[in-house]
Coordinates of C-alpha atoms and ligand atoms in Angstrom, one line a residue:
M1 CA 77.5 -11.3 105.5
V2 CA 77.9 -12.6 102.0
T3 CA 79.5 -15.7 100.6
P4 CA 80.5 -15.9 96.9
E5 CA 78.8 -19.0 95.5
N6 CA 81.4 -19.5 92.8
S7 CA 83.6 -16.5 92.1
M8 CA 86.3 -17.2 94.6
K9 CA 86.7 -20.8 93.5
W10 CA 89.9 -21.7 91.7
Q11 CA 88.3 -22.4 88.4
P12 CA 86.9 -19.0 87.7
L13 CA 89.9 -17.3 89.4
E14 CA 92.6 -18.8 87.3
P15 CA 91.1 -19.8 83.9
Q16 CA 94.6 -20.0 82.4
P17 CA 97.7 -20.9 84.3
G18 CA 99.2 -17.8 86.0
Q19 CA 96.4 -15.5 84.7
L20 CA 94.4 -14.5 87.7
D21 CA 91.0 -13.0 87.1
F22 CA 89.7 -11.4 90.2
R23 CA 87.1 -9.2 88.5
A24 CA 83.9 -11.1 89.6
A25 CA 85.1 -11.6 93.1
D26 CA 86.3 -8.0 93.5
A27 CA 82.9 -6.8 92.4
L28 CA 81.3 -8.9 95.1
V29 CA 83.7 -7.6 97.7
A30 CA 82.9 -4.0 96.6
F31 CA 79.2 -4.7 96.9
A32 CA 79.6 -6.2 100.3
Q33 CA 81.8 -3.4 101.6
A34 CA 79.3 -0.8 100.2
H35 CA 76.6 -2.5 102.2
D36 CA 78.6 -2.9 105.4
Q37 CA 78.6 -6.7 105.0
R38 CA 81.4 -9.2 105.9
I39 CA 82.6 -11.7 103.4
R40 CA 83.1 -15.5 104.0
G41 CA 85.7 -16.6 101.4
H42 CA 84.8 -19.8 99.7
T43 CA 86.8 -21.9 99.0
L44 CA 90.6 -22.4 98.7
V45 CA 91.2 -26.2 98.5
W46 CA 88.5 -28.4 97.0
H47 CA 88.2 -31.4 94.8
N48 CA 85.6 -29.7 92.6
Q49 CA 85.7 -26.6 90.3
L50 CA 89.4 -26.8 89.6
P51 CA 90.7 -25.1 86.5
P52 CA 90.6 -27.5 83.5
W53 CA 94.4 -27.1 83.1
L54 CA 95.2 -28.1 86.7
V55 CA 94.7 -31.9 86.6
P56 CA 96.7 -32.4 83.4
T57 CA 99.4 -30.0 84.8
S58 CA 99.5 -31.9 88.1
A59 CA 100.4 -35.1 86.2
T60 CA 103.6 -33.4 85.0
L61 CA 104.6 -32.2 88.5
D62 CA 106.2 -34.2 91.3
D63 CA 104.4 -34.0 94.7
A64 CA 106.6 -31.2 96.0
A65 CA 105.9 -29.1 92.9
L66 CA 102.2 -29.8 93.2
A67 CA 102.3 -28.7 96.9
A68 CA 104.1 -25.5 95.8
L69 CA 101.4 -24.8 93.2
L70 CA 98.7 -25.1 95.9
Q71 CA 100.7 -22.9 98.2
Q72 CA 101.0 -20.3 95.5
H73 CA 97.3 -20.4 94.8
I74 CA 96.5 -19.9 98.5
A75 CA 99.0 -17.2 99.0
A76 CA 97.8 -15.3 95.9
E77 CA 94.1 -15.5 96.7
V78 CA 94.3 -14.9 100.4
G79 CA 96.8 -12.2 99.9
H80 CA 94.6 -10.5 97.3
F81 CA 91.7 -10.4 99.7
R82 CA 93.7 -9.8 102.9
G83 CA 91.7 -7.6 105.3
A84 CA 88.6 -7.9 103.1
V85 CA 87.6 -11.5 103.7
Y86 CA 86.8 -12.1 107.3
A87 CA 86.8 -15.9 107.2
W88 CA 87.9 -18.5 104.7
D89 CA 86.6 -22.0 104.0
V90 CA 90.2 -23.1 103.5
V91 CA 89.5 -26.8 103.0
N92 CA 86.1 -27.9 101.6
E93 CA 84.6 -31.3 101.8
P94 CA 87.7 -33.5 102.7
F95 CA 85.7 -36.6 103.7
N96 CA 83.4 -39.2 102.2
D97 CA 80.1 -39.8 103.9
D98 CA 81.5 -42.9 105.7
G99 CA 84.3 -40.8 107.3
S100 CA 87.1 -42.0 105.0
W101 CA 89.2 -39.5 103.2
R102 CA 87.9 -38.3 99.9
P103 CA 90.3 -39.4 97.2
S104 CA 90.8 -35.9 95.8
L105 CA 93.8 -34.8 93.8
W106 CA 95.1 -33.2 97.1
Y107 CA 94.7 -36.3 99.3
T108 CA 95.9 -38.7 96.6
R109 CA 99.0 -36.8 95.8
L110 CA 99.9 -34.9 99.1
G111 CA 98.3 -37.2 101.7
R112 CA 96.2 -36.1 104.7
D113 CA 98.6 -33.4 105.7
Y114 CA 97.5 -31.2 102.8
V115 CA 94.9 -29.9 105.3
A116 CA 97.4 -28.7 107.8
Q117 CA 99.6 -27.3 105.1
A118 CA 96.7 -25.4 103.5
L119 CA 95.7 -23.9 106.9
S120 CA 99.3 -22.8 107.6
W121 CA 99.7 -21.2 104.2
A122 CA 96.4 -19.4 104.5
H123 CA 97.4 -18.2 108.0
A124 CA 100.7 -16.9 106.6
A125 CA 98.9 -15.0 103.9
D126 CA 96.4 -13.3 106.3
P127 CA 97.1 -13.8 110.0
D128 CA 93.8 -12.1 110.9
A129 CA 91.5 -14.2 108.8
K130 CA 89.4 -16.9 110.5
L131 CA 90.2 -20.3 109.0
Y132 CA 87.6 -23.0 108.6
I133 CA 87.2 -26.6 107.4
N134 CA 83.7 -26.8 105.8
D135 CA 81.7 -29.9 104.9
Y136 CA 78.2 -31.3 104.2
N137 CA 76.4 -34.2 105.9
I138 CA 78.2 -33.3 109.1
E139 CA 75.2 -31.8 110.8
A140 CA 74.5 -34.9 113.0
L141 CA 76.7 -37.1 115.1
G142 CA 77.9 -39.9 112.8
P143 CA 80.9 -41.3 110.9
K144 CA 81.6 -38.2 108.8
S145 CA 81.3 -35.7 111.7
D146 CA 83.4 -38.1 113.8
A147 CA 86.1 -38.1 111.2
L148 CA 86.1 -34.3 111.1
Y149 CA 86.1 -34.1 114.9
A150 CA 89.1 -36.3 115.1
L151 CA 90.9 -34.3 112.5
V152 CA 90.3 -30.9 114.0
A153 CA 91.3 -32.2 117.5
E154 CA 94.5 -33.5 116.0
L155 CA 95.2 -30.2 114.2
Q156 CA 94.6 -28.3 117.4
A157 CA 97.0 -30.6 119.3
R158 CA 99.6 -29.9 116.7
G159 CA 99.1 -26.1 116.9
V160 CA 97.9 -25.8 113.3
P161 CA 96.0 -22.6 112.8
L162 CA 92.2 -23.4 112.7
D163 CA 89.3 -21.2 114.0
G164 CA 86.2 -23.0 113.1
V165 CA 84.1 -25.7 111.5
G166 CA 81.6 -24.9 108.7
V167 CA 78.5 -27.0 108.7
Q168 CA 77.0 -26.6 105.3
A169 CA 73.5 -27.8 106.2
H170 CA 72.1 -28.8 102.8
L171 CA 69.0 -30.5 104.1
A172 CA 66.1 -32.2 102.3
S173 CA 62.5 -32.6 103.5
Q174 CA 62.5 -36.3 102.4
Y175 CA 65.0 -37.1 105.2
P176 CA 64.5 -36.6 108.9
F177 CA 66.0 -33.5 110.5
P178 CA 69.5 -34.3 111.8
A179 CA 68.4 -34.7 115.4
T180 CA 71.8 -34.6 117.0
L181 CA 72.7 -31.2 115.4
E182 CA 72.8 -29.4 118.7
A183 CA 75.0 -32.0 120.4
N184 CA 77.3 -32.0 117.4
L185 CA 77.8 -28.3 117.4
Q186 CA 78.4 -28.4 121.1
R187 CA 81.2 -30.9 120.8
F188 CA 83.1 -28.7 118.3
A189 CA 82.4 -25.7 120.5
D190 CA 83.8 -27.7 123.5
L191 CA 87.1 -27.9 121.6
G192 CA 87.3 -24.2 121.6
L193 CA 86.3 -23.8 118.0
D194 CA 83.8 -21.5 116.4
V195 CA 81.1 -23.2 114.4
A196 CA 79.1 -21.7 111.5
I197 CA 76.1 -22.8 109.4
T198 CA 77.5 -22.0 106.0
E199 CA 75.2 -23.2 103.2
A200 CA 71.8 -23.7 104.6
D201 CA 69.0 -24.8 102.3
V202 CA 66.1 -27.3 102.5
R203 CA 65.1 -28.8 99.2
L204 CA 61.6 -30.0 98.5
P205 CA 59.9 -32.2 95.9
L206 CA 58.4 -29.9 93.2
P207 CA 55.8 -28.5 93.1
A208 CA 56.1 -27.6 96.8
D209 CA 52.7 -27.6 98.6
A210 CA 51.8 -25.8 101.8
A211 CA 52.7 -28.9 103.9
A212 CA 56.1 -29.0 102.4
L213 CA 56.7 -25.3 102.9
A214 CA 55.7 -25.8 106.5
Q215 CA 58.1 -28.6 107.0
Q216 CA 60.8 -26.6 105.4
A217 CA 60.0 -23.7 107.8
A218 CA 60.4 -26.1 110.7
Y219 CA 63.8 -27.3 109.4
F220 CA 65.1 -23.8 108.9
G221 CA 63.7 -22.7 112.2
R222 CA 65.5 -25.5 114.1
L223 CA 68.7 -24.8 112.2
G224 CA 68.4 -21.1 113.1
R225 CA 67.7 -21.9 116.8
A226 CA 70.5 -24.4 117.0
C227 CA 72.9 -21.7 115.9
A228 CA 71.4 -18.8 117.8
S229 CA 71.4 -20.7 121.0
Q230 CA 75.0 -21.9 120.6
P231 CA 77.4 -19.2 121.8
R232 CA 80.2 -20.5 119.5
C233 CA 78.0 -20.4 116.5
V234 CA 79.2 -17.2 114.9
S235 CA 77.3 -17.1 111.6
F236 CA 74.4 -18.5 109.7
S237 CA 74.5 -18.3 105.9
V238 CA 72.0 -19.6 103.3
W239 CA 73.1 -21.0 100.0
G240 CA 71.1 -18.7 97.7
F241 CA 68.3 -16.6 99.2
T242 CA 65.7 -16.9 96.4
D243 CA 64.4 -19.9 94.6
A244 CA 65.0 -18.0 91.4
H245 CA 68.7 -18.8 91.8
S246 CA 69.6 -22.0 93.5
W247 CA 71.9 -24.9 92.7
V248 CA 69.3 -27.5 93.7
P249 CA 67.1 -28.0 90.6
G250 CA 70.2 -28.4 88.4
T251 CA 71.6 -31.2 90.7
F252 CA 68.5 -32.9 92.0
A253 CA 65.9 -33.4 89.3
G254 CA 62.4 -32.7 90.5
Q255 CA 63.5 -30.9 93.6
G256 CA 64.0 -27.3 94.5
A257 CA 62.2 -24.4 96.3
A258 CA 65.1 -24.8 98.8
T259 CA 65.6 -21.1 99.9
P260 CA 63.7 -18.7 102.2
F261 CA 62.4 -16.5 99.4
D262 CA 60.3 -17.7 96.4
A263 CA 61.2 -17.0 92.8
S264 CA 59.3 -13.7 93.0
L265 CA 61.4 -12.6 96.0
Q266 CA 58.4 -13.1 98.3
P267 CA 59.3 -14.5 101.8
K268 CA 58.2 -18.0 102.4
P269 CA 57.3 -19.5 105.8
A270 CA 61.0 -20.5 106.2
Y271 CA 61.8 -16.8 106.3
A272 CA 59.5 -16.1 109.2
A273 CA 60.9 -19.2 111.0
L274 CA 64.4 -18.0 110.6
Q275 CA 63.5 -14.5 111.8
A276 CA 61.8 -15.9 114.8
A277 CA 64.8 -18.2 115.6
F278 CA 67.2 -15.3 115.5
A279 CA 65.0 -13.0 117.5
A280 CA 64.6 -15.6 120.2
G281 CA 68.3 -16.4 120.3
A282 CA 69.6 -12.9 119.9
P283 CA 71.9 -11.8 122.7
V284 CA 70.5 -9.3 125.2
Q285 CA 71.5 -5.8 124.1
T286 CA 72.3 -3.2 126.8
P287 CA 71.1 0.3 125.9
Ligands
G3I1 O1 80.5 -20.3 84.9 C1 80.3 -21.4 84.0 C2 80.0 -20.9 82.6 O2 81.0 -20.2 82.1 C3 79.6 -22.1 81.7 O3 79.2 -21.7 80.5 C4 78.5 -22.9 82.4 C5 78.2 -24.2 81.6 O4 77.8 -25.3 82.4 O5 79.0 -23.4 83.6 C6 79.3 -22.3 84.5 O6 79.8 -22.9 85.7 C7 78.8 -23.4 86.6 C8 79.0 -22.7 87.9 O7 78.2 -23.4 88.9 C9 78.6 -21.3 87.8 O8 77.3 -21.1 87.5 C10 79.1 -24.9 86.7 O9 78.8 -25.6 85.5 C11 78.3 -25.5 87.8 O10 78.7 -26.9 88.1 C12 78.5 -24.7 89.1 O11 77.8 -25.3 90.1 C13 78.1 -24.9 91.4 C14 78.5 -26.1 92.2 O12 78.9 -25.7 93.5 C15 79.7 -26.8 91.6 O13 80.0 -28.0 92.3 C16 76.9 -24.2 92.1 O14 76.6 -23.0 91.4 C17 77.2 -23.9 93.6 O15 76.0 -23.5 94.2 C18 77.7 -25.2 94.2 O16 78.1 -24.9 95.6 C19 78.5 -25.9 96.4 C20 79.5 -25.3 97.4 O17 80.5 -24.6 96.7 C21 80.1 -26.4 98.3 N1 79.1 -27.1 99.0 C22 78.0 -27.7 98.1 C23 77.4 -26.6 97.2 C24 76.3 -27.1 96.4 O18 76.7 -28.1 95.5

């Protein structure tokens, strides 16, 4: 399974209003299909990587017209990839770390119901696609995952189409492993939702020594086991697979080496740890 790191975000897809450029995303879809891989679509509604024209344009629109613009975006993108994208991160990162709503353009202008509307519009555009809300710092039990839990329970009660919760899992060796990860995945599973680890990486202070790589392997291994041992955890995705290409050094100065392969494409201890986790947790195959 592959996730486009950037090419399905609104900014690269619609650089000028009304001029959709699907070339990069189509190339990724073609690659995935040629290699018998599924595609997780990422992401339809986010506060970040919006086209530069969108915010100024939004200021000229009333709220209904802004909602219509968002609907049009979702319908166009999900419609374009209908049948090719297996699951969508429909809404990305709606909450602040304290569990309050992130004051994005969408929340500020459309209110909290933008989430339900976006899910409904995505469902209308591809009724077979699995629909997710995706966020970071929701690995453990806590205010942010509590806010998401309350939201998804409410959406379910209202009959809003929603299939799963995406747990990004951007971890860092300087922080303890999120010890309540397994319990947290379980409570979402108990709602009847799928869960997915969607953007796993474990960043390290640079240069990474053997002890750091071993700690990273332990973190990746536990992440992998938590997913493999949870029947409703349907996928595990890393955010970049080689240290040669990772968002981390550009965002966190002095940190990096966050993926399972080094910059020379050699597997790191984290790779072996993931392999072991999936082997141990794999369902029993009947011959
Ligand atoms: O494509 C443009 C290029 O045309 C331009 O010349 C260049 C100049 O800066 O920028 C390029 O865009 C960059 C883009 O990545 C593609 O490389 C953006 O500046 C850069 O900000 C962007 O970063 C991405 C980041 O999301 C944006 O917030 C990272 O690659 C991507 O890994 C990261 O991914 C996010 C997930 O979508 C959501 N969860 C967190 C995760 C990590 O931040």
